[in-house]
Coordinates of C-alpha atoms and ligand atoms in Angstrom, one line a residue:
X66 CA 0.0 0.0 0.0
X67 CA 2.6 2.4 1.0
X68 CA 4.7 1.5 -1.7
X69 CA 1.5 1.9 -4.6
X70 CA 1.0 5.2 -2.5
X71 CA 5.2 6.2 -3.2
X72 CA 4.7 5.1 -6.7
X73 CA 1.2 6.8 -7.0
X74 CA 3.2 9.9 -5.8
X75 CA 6.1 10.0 -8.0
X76 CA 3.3 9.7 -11.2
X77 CA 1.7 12.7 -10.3
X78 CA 5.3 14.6 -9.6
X79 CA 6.9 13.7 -13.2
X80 CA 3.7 14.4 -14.4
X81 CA 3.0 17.9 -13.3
X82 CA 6.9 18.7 -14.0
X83 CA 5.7 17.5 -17.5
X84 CA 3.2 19.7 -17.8
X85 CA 4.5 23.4 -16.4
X86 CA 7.3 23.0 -18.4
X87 CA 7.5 26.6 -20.1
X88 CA 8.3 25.2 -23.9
X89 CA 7.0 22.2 -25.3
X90 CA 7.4 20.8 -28.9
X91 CA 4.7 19.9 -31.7
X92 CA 5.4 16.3 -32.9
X93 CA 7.5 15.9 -36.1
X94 CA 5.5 17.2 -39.3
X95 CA 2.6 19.3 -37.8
X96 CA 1.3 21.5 -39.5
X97 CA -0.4 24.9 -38.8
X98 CA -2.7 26.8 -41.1
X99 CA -6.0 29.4 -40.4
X100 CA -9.2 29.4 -41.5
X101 CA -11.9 31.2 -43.2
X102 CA -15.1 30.8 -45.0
X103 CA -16.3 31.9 -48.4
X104 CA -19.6 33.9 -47.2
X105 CA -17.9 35.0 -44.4
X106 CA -15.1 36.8 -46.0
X107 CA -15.2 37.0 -49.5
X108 CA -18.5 39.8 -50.8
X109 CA -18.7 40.4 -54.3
X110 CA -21.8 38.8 -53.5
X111 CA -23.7 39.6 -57.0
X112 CA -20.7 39.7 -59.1
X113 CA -19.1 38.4 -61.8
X114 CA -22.1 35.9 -62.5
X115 CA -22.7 34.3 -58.9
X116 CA -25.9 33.3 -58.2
X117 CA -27.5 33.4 -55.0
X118 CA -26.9 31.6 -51.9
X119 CA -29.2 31.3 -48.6
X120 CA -26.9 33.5 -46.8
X121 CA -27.5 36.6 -49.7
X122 CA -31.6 36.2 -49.4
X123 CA -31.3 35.6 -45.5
X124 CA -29.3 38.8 -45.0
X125 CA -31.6 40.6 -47.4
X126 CA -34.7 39.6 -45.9
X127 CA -36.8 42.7 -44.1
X128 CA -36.8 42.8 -40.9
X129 CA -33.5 41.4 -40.8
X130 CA -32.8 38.4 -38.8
X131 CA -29.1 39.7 -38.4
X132 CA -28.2 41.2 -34.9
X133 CA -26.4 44.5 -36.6
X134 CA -28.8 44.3 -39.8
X135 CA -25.0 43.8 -41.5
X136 CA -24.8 41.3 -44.5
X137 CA -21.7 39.9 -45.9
X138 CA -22.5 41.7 -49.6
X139 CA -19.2 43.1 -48.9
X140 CA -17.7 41.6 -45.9
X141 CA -14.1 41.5 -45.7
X142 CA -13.8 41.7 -49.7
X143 CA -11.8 39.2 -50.2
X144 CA -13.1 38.6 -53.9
X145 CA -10.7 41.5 -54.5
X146 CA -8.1 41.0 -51.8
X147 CA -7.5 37.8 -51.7
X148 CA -3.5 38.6 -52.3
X149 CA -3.5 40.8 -49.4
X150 CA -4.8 37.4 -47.8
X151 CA -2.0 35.5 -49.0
X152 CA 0.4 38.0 -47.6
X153 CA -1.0 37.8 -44.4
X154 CA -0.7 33.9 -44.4
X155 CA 2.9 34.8 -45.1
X156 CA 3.6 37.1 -42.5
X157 CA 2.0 34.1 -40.0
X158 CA 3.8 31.9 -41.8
X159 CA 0.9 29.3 -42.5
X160 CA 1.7 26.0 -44.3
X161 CA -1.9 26.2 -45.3
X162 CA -5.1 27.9 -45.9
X163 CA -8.8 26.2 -45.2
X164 CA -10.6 28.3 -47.2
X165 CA -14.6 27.4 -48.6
X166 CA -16.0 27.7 -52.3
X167 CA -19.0 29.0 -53.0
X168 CA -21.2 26.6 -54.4
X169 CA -23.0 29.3 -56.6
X170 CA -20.0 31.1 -57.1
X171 CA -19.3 28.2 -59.2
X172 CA -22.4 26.9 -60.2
X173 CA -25.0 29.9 -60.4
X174 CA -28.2 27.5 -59.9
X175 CA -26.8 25.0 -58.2
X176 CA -26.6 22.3 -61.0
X177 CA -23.5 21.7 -62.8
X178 CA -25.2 22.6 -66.2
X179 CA -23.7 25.9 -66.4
X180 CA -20.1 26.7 -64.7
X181 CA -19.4 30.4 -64.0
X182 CA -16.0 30.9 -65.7
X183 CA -15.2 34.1 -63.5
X184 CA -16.3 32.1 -60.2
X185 CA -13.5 29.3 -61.5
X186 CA -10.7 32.2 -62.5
X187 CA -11.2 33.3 -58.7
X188 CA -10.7 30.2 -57.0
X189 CA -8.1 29.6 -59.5
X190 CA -6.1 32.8 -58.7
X191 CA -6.5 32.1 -55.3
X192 CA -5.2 28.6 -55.4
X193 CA -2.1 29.8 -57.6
X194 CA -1.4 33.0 -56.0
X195 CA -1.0 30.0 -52.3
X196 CA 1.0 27.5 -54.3
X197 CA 3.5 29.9 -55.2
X198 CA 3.3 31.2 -51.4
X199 CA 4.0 27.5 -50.4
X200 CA 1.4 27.7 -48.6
X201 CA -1.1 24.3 -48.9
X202 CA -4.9 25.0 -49.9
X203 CA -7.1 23.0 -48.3
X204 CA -10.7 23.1 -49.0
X205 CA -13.9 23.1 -47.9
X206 CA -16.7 22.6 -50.7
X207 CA -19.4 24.0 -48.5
X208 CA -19.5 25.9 -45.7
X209 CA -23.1 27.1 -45.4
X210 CA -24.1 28.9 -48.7
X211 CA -26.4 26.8 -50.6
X212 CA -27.8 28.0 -53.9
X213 CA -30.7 29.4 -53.5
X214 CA -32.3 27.7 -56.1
X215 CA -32.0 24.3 -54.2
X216 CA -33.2 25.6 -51.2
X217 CA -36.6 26.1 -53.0
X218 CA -36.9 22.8 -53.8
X219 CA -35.9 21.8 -50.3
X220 CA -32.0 22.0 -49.8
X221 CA -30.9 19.4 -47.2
X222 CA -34.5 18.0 -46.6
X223 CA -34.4 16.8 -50.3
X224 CA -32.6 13.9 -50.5
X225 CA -31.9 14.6 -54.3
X226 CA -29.5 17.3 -52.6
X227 CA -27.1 13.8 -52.6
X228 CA -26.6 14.0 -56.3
X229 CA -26.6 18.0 -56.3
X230 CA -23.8 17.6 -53.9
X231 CA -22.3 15.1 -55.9
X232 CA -22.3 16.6 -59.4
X233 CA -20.9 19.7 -57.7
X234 CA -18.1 18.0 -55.8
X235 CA -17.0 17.0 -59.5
X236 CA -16.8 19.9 -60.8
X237 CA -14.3 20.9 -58.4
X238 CA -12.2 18.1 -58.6
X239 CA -12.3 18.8 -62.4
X240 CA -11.6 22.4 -62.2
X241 CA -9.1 22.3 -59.0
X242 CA -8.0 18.6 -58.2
X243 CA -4.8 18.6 -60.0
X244 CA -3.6 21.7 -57.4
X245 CA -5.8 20.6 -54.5
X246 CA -4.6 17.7 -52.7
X247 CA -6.6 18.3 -49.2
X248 CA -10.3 18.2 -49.2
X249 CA -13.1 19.0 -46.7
X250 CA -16.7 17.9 -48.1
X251 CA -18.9 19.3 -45.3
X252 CA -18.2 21.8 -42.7
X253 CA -20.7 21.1 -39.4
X254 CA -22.8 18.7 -40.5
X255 CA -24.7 19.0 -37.0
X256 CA -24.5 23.1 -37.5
X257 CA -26.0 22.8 -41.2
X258 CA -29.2 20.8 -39.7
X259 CA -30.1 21.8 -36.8
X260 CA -29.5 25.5 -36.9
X261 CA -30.4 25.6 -39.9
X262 CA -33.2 23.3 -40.0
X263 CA -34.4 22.7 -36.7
X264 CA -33.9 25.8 -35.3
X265 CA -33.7 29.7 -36.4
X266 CA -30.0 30.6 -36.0
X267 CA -28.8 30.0 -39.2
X268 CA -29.6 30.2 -42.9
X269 CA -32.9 28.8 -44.0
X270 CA -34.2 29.5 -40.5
X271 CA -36.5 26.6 -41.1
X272 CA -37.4 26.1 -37.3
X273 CA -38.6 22.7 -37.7
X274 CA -37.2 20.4 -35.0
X275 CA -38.0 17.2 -34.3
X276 CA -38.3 16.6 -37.8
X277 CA -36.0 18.1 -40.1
X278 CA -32.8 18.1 -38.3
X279 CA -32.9 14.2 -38.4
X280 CA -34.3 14.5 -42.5
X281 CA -31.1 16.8 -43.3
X282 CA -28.8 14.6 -41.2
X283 CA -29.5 11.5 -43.3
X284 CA -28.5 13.4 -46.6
X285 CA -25.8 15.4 -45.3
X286 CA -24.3 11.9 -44.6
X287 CA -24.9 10.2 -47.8
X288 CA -24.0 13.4 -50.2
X289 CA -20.4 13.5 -48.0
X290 CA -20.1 9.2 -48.6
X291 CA -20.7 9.7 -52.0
X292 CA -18.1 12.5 -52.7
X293 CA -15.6 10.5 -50.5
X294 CA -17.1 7.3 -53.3
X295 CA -16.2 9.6 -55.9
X296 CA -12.7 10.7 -55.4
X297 CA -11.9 7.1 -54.8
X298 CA -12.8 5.7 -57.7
X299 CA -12.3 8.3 -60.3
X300 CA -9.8 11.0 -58.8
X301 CA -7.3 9.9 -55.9
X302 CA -5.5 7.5 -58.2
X303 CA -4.6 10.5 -60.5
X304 CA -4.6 13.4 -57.6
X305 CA -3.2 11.6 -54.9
X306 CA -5.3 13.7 -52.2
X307 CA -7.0 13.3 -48.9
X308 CA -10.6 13.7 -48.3
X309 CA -12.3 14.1 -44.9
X310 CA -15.3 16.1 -42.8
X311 CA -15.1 18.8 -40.2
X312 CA -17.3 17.9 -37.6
X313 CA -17.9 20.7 -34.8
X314 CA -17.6 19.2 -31.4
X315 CA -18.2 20.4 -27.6
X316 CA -17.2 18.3 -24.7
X317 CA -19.8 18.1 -22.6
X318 CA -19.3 17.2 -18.8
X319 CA -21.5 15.8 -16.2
X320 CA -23.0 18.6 -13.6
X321 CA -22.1 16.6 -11.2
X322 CA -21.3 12.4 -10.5
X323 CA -24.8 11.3 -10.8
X324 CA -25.4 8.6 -12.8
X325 CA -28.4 10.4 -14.6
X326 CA -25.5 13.7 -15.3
X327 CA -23.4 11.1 -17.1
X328 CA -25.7 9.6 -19.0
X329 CA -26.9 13.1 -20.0
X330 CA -23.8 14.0 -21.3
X331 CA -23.2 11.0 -23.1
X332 CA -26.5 12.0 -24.9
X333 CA -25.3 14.7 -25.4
X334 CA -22.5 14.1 -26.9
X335 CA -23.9 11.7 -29.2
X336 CA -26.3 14.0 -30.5
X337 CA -24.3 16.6 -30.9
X338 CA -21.7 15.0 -32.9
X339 CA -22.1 11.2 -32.8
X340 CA -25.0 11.7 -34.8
X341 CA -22.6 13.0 -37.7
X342 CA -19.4 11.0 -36.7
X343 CA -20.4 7.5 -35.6
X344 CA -21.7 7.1 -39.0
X345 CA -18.4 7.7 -40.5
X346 CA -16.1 6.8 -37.9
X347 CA -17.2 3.8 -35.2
X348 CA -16.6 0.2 -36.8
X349 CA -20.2 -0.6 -36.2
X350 CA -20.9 2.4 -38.6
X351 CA -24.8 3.9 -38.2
X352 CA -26.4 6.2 -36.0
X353 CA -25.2 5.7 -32.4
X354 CA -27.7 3.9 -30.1
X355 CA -28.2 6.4 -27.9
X356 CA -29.7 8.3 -30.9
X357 CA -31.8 5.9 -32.4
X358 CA -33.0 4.5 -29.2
X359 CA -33.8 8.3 -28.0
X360 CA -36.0 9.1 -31.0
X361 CA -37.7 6.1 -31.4
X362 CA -39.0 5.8 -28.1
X363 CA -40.3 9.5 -28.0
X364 CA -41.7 9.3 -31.5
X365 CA -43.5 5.9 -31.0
X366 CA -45.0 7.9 -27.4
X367 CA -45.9 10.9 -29.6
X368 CA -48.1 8.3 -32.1
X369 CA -45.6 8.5 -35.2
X370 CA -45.7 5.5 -36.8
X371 CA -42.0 5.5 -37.4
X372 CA -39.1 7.2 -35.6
X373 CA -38.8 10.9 -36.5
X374 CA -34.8 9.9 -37.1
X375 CA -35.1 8.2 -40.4
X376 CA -33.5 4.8 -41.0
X377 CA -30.2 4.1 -42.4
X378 CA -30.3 0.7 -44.9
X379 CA -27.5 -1.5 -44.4
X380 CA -26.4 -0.7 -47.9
X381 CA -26.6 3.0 -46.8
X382 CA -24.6 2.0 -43.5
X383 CA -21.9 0.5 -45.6
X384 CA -21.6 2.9 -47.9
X385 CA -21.1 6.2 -45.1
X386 CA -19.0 3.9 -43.4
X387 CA -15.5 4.5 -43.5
X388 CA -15.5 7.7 -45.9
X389 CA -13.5 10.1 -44.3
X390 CA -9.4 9.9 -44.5
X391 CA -8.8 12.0 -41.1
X392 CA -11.0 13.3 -38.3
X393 CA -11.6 17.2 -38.9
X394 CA -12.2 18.9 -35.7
X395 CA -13.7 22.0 -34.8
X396 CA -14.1 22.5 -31.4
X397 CA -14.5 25.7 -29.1
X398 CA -15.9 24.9 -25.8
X399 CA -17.6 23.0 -23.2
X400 CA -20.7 22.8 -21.5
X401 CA -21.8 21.2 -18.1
X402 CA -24.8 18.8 -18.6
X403 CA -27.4 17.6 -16.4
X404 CA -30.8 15.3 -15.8
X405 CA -33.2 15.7 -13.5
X406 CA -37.0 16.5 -12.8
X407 CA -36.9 20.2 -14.0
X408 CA -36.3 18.6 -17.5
X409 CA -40.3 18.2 -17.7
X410 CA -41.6 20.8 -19.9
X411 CA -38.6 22.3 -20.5
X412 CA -38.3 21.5 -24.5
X413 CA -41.1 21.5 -27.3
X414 CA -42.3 18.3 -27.8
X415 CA -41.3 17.0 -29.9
X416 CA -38.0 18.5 -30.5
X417 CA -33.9 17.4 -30.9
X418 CA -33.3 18.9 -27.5
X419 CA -36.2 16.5 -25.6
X420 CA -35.2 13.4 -27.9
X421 CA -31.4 14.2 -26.3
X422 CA -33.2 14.9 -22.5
X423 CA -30.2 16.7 -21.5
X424 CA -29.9 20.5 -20.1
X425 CA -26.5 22.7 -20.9
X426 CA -25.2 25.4 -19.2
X427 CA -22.6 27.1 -18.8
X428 CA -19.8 27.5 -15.8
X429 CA -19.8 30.9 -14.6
X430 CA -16.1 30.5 -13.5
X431 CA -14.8 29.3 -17.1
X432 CA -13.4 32.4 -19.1
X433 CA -15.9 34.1 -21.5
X434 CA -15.2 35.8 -24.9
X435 CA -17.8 37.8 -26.6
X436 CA -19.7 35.1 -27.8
X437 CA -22.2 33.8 -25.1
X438 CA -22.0 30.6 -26.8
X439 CA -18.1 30.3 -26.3
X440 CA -15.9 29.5 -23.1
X441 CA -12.5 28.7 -22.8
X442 CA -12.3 25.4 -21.1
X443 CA -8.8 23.3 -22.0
X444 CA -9.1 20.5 -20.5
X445 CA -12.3 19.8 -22.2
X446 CA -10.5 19.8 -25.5
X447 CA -8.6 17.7 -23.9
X448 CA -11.1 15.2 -22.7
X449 CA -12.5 15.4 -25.9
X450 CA -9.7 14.5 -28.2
X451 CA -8.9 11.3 -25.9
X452 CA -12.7 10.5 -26.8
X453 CA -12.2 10.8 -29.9
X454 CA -9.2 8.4 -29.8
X455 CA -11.3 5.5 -27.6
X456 CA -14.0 6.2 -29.4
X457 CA -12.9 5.7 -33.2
X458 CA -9.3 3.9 -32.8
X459 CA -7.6 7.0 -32.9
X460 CA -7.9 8.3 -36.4
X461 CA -5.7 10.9 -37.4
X462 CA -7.3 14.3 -36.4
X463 CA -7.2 17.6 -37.9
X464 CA -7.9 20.6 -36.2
X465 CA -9.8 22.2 -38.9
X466 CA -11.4 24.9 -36.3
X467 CA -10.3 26.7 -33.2
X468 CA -10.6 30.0 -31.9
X469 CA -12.1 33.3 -29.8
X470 CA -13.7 35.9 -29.7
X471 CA -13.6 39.8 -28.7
X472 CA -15.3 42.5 -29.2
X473 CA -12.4 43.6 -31.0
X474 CA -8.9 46.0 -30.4
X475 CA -5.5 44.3 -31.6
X476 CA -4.1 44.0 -28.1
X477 CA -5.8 40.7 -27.8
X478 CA -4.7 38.9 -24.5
X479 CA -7.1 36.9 -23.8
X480 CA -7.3 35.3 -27.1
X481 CA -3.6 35.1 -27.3
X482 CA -4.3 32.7 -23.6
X483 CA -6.9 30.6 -25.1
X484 CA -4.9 29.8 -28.0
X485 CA -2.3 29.1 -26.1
X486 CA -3.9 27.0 -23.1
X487 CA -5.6 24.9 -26.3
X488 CA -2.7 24.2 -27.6
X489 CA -1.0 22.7 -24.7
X490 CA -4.4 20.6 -23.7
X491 CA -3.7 19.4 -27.3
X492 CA 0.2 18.6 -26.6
X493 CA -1.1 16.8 -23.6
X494 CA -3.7 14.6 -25.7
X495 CA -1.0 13.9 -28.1
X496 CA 2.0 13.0 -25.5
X497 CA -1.6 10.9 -24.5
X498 CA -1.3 8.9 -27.6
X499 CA -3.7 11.2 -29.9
X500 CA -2.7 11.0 -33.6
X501 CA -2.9 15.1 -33.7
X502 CA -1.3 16.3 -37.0
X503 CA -2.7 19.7 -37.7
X504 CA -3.9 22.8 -36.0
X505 CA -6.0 25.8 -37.6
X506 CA -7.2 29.0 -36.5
X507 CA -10.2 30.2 -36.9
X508 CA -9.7 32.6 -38.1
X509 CA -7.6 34.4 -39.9
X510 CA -9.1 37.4 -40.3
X511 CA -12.3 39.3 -39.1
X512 CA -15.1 38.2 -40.9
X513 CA -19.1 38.5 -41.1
X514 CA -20.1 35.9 -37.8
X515 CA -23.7 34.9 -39.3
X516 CA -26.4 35.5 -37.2
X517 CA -24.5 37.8 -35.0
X518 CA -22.8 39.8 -38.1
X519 CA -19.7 42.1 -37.0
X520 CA -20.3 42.0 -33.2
X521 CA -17.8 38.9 -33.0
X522 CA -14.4 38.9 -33.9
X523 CA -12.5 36.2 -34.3
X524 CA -9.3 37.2 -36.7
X525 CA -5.8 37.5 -36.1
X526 CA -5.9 40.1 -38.1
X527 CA -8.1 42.8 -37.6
X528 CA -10.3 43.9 -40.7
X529 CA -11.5 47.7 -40.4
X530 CA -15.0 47.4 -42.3
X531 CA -15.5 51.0 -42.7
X532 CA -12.6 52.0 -44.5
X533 CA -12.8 51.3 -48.5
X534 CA -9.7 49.2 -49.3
X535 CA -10.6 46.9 -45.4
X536 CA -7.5 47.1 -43.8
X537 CA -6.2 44.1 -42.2
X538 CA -3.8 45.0 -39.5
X539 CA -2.1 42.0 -37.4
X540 CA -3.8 41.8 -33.2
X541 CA -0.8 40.7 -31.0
X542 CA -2.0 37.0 -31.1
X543 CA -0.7 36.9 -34.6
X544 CA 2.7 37.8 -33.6
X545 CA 2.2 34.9 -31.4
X546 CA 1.0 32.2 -33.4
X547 CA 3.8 32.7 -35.9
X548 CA 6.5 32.5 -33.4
X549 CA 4.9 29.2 -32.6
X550 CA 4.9 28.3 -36.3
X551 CA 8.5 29.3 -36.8
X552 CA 9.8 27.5 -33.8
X553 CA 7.7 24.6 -34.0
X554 CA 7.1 25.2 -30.0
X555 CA 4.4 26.3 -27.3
X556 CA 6.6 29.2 -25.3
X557 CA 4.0 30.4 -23.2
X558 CA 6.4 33.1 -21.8
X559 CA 7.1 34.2 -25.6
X560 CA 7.1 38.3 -26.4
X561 CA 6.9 40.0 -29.5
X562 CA 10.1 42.5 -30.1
X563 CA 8.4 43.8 -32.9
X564 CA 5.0 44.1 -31.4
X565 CA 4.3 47.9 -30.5
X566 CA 1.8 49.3 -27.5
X567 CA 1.5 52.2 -30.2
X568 CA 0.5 49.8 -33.0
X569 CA -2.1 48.5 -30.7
X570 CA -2.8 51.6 -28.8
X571 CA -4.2 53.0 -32.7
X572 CA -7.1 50.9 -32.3
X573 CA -8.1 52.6 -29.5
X574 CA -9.7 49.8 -27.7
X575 CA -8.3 47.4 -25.4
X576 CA -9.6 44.1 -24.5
X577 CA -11.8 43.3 -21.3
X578 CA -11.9 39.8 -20.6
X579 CA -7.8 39.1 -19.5
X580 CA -7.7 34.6 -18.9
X581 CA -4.2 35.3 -17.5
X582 CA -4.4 31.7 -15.7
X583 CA -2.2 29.5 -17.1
X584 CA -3.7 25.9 -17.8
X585 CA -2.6 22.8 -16.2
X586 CA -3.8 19.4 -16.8
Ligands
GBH41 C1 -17.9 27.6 -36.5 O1 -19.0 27.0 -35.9 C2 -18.2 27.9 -37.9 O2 -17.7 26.9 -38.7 C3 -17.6 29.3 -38.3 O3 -18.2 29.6 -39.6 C4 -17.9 30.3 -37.3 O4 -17.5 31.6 -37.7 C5 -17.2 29.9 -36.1 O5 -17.6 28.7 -35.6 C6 -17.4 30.9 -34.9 O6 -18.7 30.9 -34.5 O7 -24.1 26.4 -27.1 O8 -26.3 26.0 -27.8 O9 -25.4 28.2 -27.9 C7 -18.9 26.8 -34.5 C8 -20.1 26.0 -34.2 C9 -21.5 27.6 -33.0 C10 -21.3 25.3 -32.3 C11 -22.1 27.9 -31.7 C12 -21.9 25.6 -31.0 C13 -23.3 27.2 -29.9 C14 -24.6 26.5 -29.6 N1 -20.6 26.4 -32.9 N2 -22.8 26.8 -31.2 S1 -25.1 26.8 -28.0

């Protein structure tokens, strides 16, 4: 006993040495790149031949549903800047850039009858203006805007949205797959459907839950399996690529030790993301139990004659199975979970949040950025990558998303401490055995934040929106995350020389929310 207790002792020593040391490496060939998204950044919203995507009619629509009434007709202009974008990535020192195409940038209608050539010469500056940065592209096909045009016959509830997909996926790899080697099919499956779908906070707003969350889930699914089909059988052989999903994740933690807490947030979890990546990822394939079992019950109480979650066929089990050559992540908080009576009545009936039976809040203690949505909370990224691992045999993970928020200033402290406190909870999943291999920031620059338009910023570079030509100028955390780029390491003790208090002292706002505690696992 004494001797387990000596041993027991010595653990926990080496380990916390471990842990507070000052500098720590990234693993042999990691790789660091930012993030942005076309809506979000790009504007030139009816140029050149684009069509329309649910984003343009959604922030056109009067009364807007848009906190500021902003849209992103011009956002941060990067359909003409995009070479100020590049230089940026420079300055960081990115090895590459997760960027998103717009679907109807490319194809006006959403069908690949008719290819906008202007939409094609812009992705294909872009992509030639990175390559000759050495900097990687890696992209996203669609990050939110659908065509318009398929939205009126349904978007995601239509499951002839598969073959939209589909036929658009090969254009791309057509038009781009000789330059692009990394892929993203889908960005937040869960995001696309239920905000979109089963609730009101994003683009179409369709507020229909219980029903066509679970509808858009299915197809979201089978039009990312199909496109992962497709580059297997006609492309990788000749482009030599990867293909994957980002699936946006939260860690959620039991309240407290109950048993009910812990099954609650093992609800949660599953329907948050499991939904999306136990399809793709577990070796049983499907929707997880906990899911199925869930919405069955409820909808067979409620007097539907099937589940509200529609079935997956074996065939259709098979086939999502498997598709997906690394674990995107984006991930940007946790919640604490609980189950108890005050659950009754809580949540429409029906509706995703009373299938799940779970209540989410937050921890007034954990560090808050300007979203309300968004806490920093390392150790749950932590807990949540070595989930990952257990869950689905540690696949190789991508960080495809990361980041925080402020209400803005280029003195950024307390983003430059989240970034920094996630990325040594991620050194300590990988010393934990995680397959980690890539981290990305979102985001790189100041962009339109959907429902909540310019309230949020996220960049490490600031974007000023009222001046004409959008300057981007560099917040302090960028000086940071390139020294960790250059030196491969986490110093968290690491200054900027060439960081002025005049250069951010211009802005003329400074940030309120300081996390100056350093994390320990
Ligand atoms: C990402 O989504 C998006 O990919 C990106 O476009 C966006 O700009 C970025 O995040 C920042 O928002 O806790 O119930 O209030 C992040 C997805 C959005 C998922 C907020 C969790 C909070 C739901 N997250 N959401 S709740």
């Amino acid at each position: 006993m004494a001797r387990l207790l000596v041993i027991g002792f010595l653990i926990c020593l080496s380990a916390g040495v471990w842990s507070k040391r000052k500098v720590r490496s990234f693993p042999e060939g990691f790789q660091f790149g930012a993030s942005t998204a076309a809506y979000q950044i790009e504007g030139g919203w009816y140029e050149d031949g684009k069509g329309l995507s649910i984003w343009d009619i959604a922030t056109h629509t009067v009364p807007s549903p848009i906190k500021d009434q902003s849209t992103g007709d011009v956002a941060a202009d990067s359909y003409h800047l995009y070479q100020r974008d590049v230089e940026m990535m420079n300055e960081i020192g990115l090895d590459f850039y997760r960027f998103s195409i717009s679907w109807p940038r490319v194809l006006p209608n959403g069908f690949s009858d008719r290819v906008n050539q202007a939409g094609v010469d812009y992705y294909n500056n872009l992509i030639n203006e990175l390559l000759k940065n050495n900097i990687t592209p890696f992209v996203t096909m669609y990050h939110w805007d659908l065509p318009q045009n398929l939205q009126r016959l349904g978007g995601w509830t239509n499951p002839l949205v598969v073959d939209w997909f589909v036929d658009y996926a090969r254009v791309l790899f057509d038009k781009f797959g000789d330059r692009v080697r990394s892929w993203i099919t889908i960005n937040e499956p869960k995001q696309i459907c239920f905000e979109g779908y089963g609730s009101d906070s994003k683009a179409p707003f369709l507020n229909m839950t219980g029903i066509a969350e679970y509808l858009c889930a299915k197809n979201v699914l089978l039009a990312h399996a199909k496109v992962y089909r497709l580059y297997d059988e006609e492309y990788r052989k000749l482009q030599n690529g990867t293909i994957g999903i980002s699936i946006s994740c939260t860690w959620y933690e039991p309240a407290s030790d109950t048993l009910d807490d812990h099954q609650a947030a093992l609800d949660a979890r599953q329907f948050d993301w499991g939904q999306y990546a136990h399809p793709i990822f577990s070796r049983a394939g499907d929707f997880p139990t906990e899911v199925k079992k869930n919405v069955a019950l409820k909808s067979a109480e409620q007097g539907y004659r099937k589940s509200r979650l529609p079935e997956l066929s074996a065939a259709e089990v098979a086939l999502i199975r498997g598709t997906s050559d690394f674990f995107g992540l984006n991930t940007y908080t946790s919640k604490l979970t609980y189950r108890d009576a005050s659950l009754e009545g809580m949540y429409a009936v029906p509706s995703y949040n009373d299938d799940m039976g779970a209540v989410m809040i937050k921890d007034p203690s954990w560090p808050q950025a300007q979203s309300s949505w968004l806490q920093e909370v390392p150790w749950g990224f932590f807990k949540l990558l070595v989930e990952i691992k257990n869950l689905y045999d540690n696949p190789p993970v991508l960080v495809t998303e990361n980041g925080w928020s402020t209400a803005g200033g280029l003195l950024d402290d307390d983003r430059i401490g989240y970034y920094r406190n996630y990325l040594n909870a991620l050194l300590d999943a990988v010393d934990e055995g995680c397959d980690v291999k890539a981290y990305t920031a979102w985001s790189l620059m100041d962009n339109f934040e959907w429902k909540n338009g310019y309230t949020e910023k996220f960049g490490l570079y600031e974007v000023d929106f009222n001046s004409p030509d959008h300057t981007r100028t560099p917040r302090k955390s960028a000086y940071i995350y390139r020294e960790v780029i250059r030196s491969r390491q986490l110093d968290i003790n690491y200054e900027p020389e060439d960081f002025t208090a005049e250069s951010a002292n211009s802005s003329g706002e400074t940030e309120k929310n300081s996390s100056s505690n350093y994390y320990y696992k």
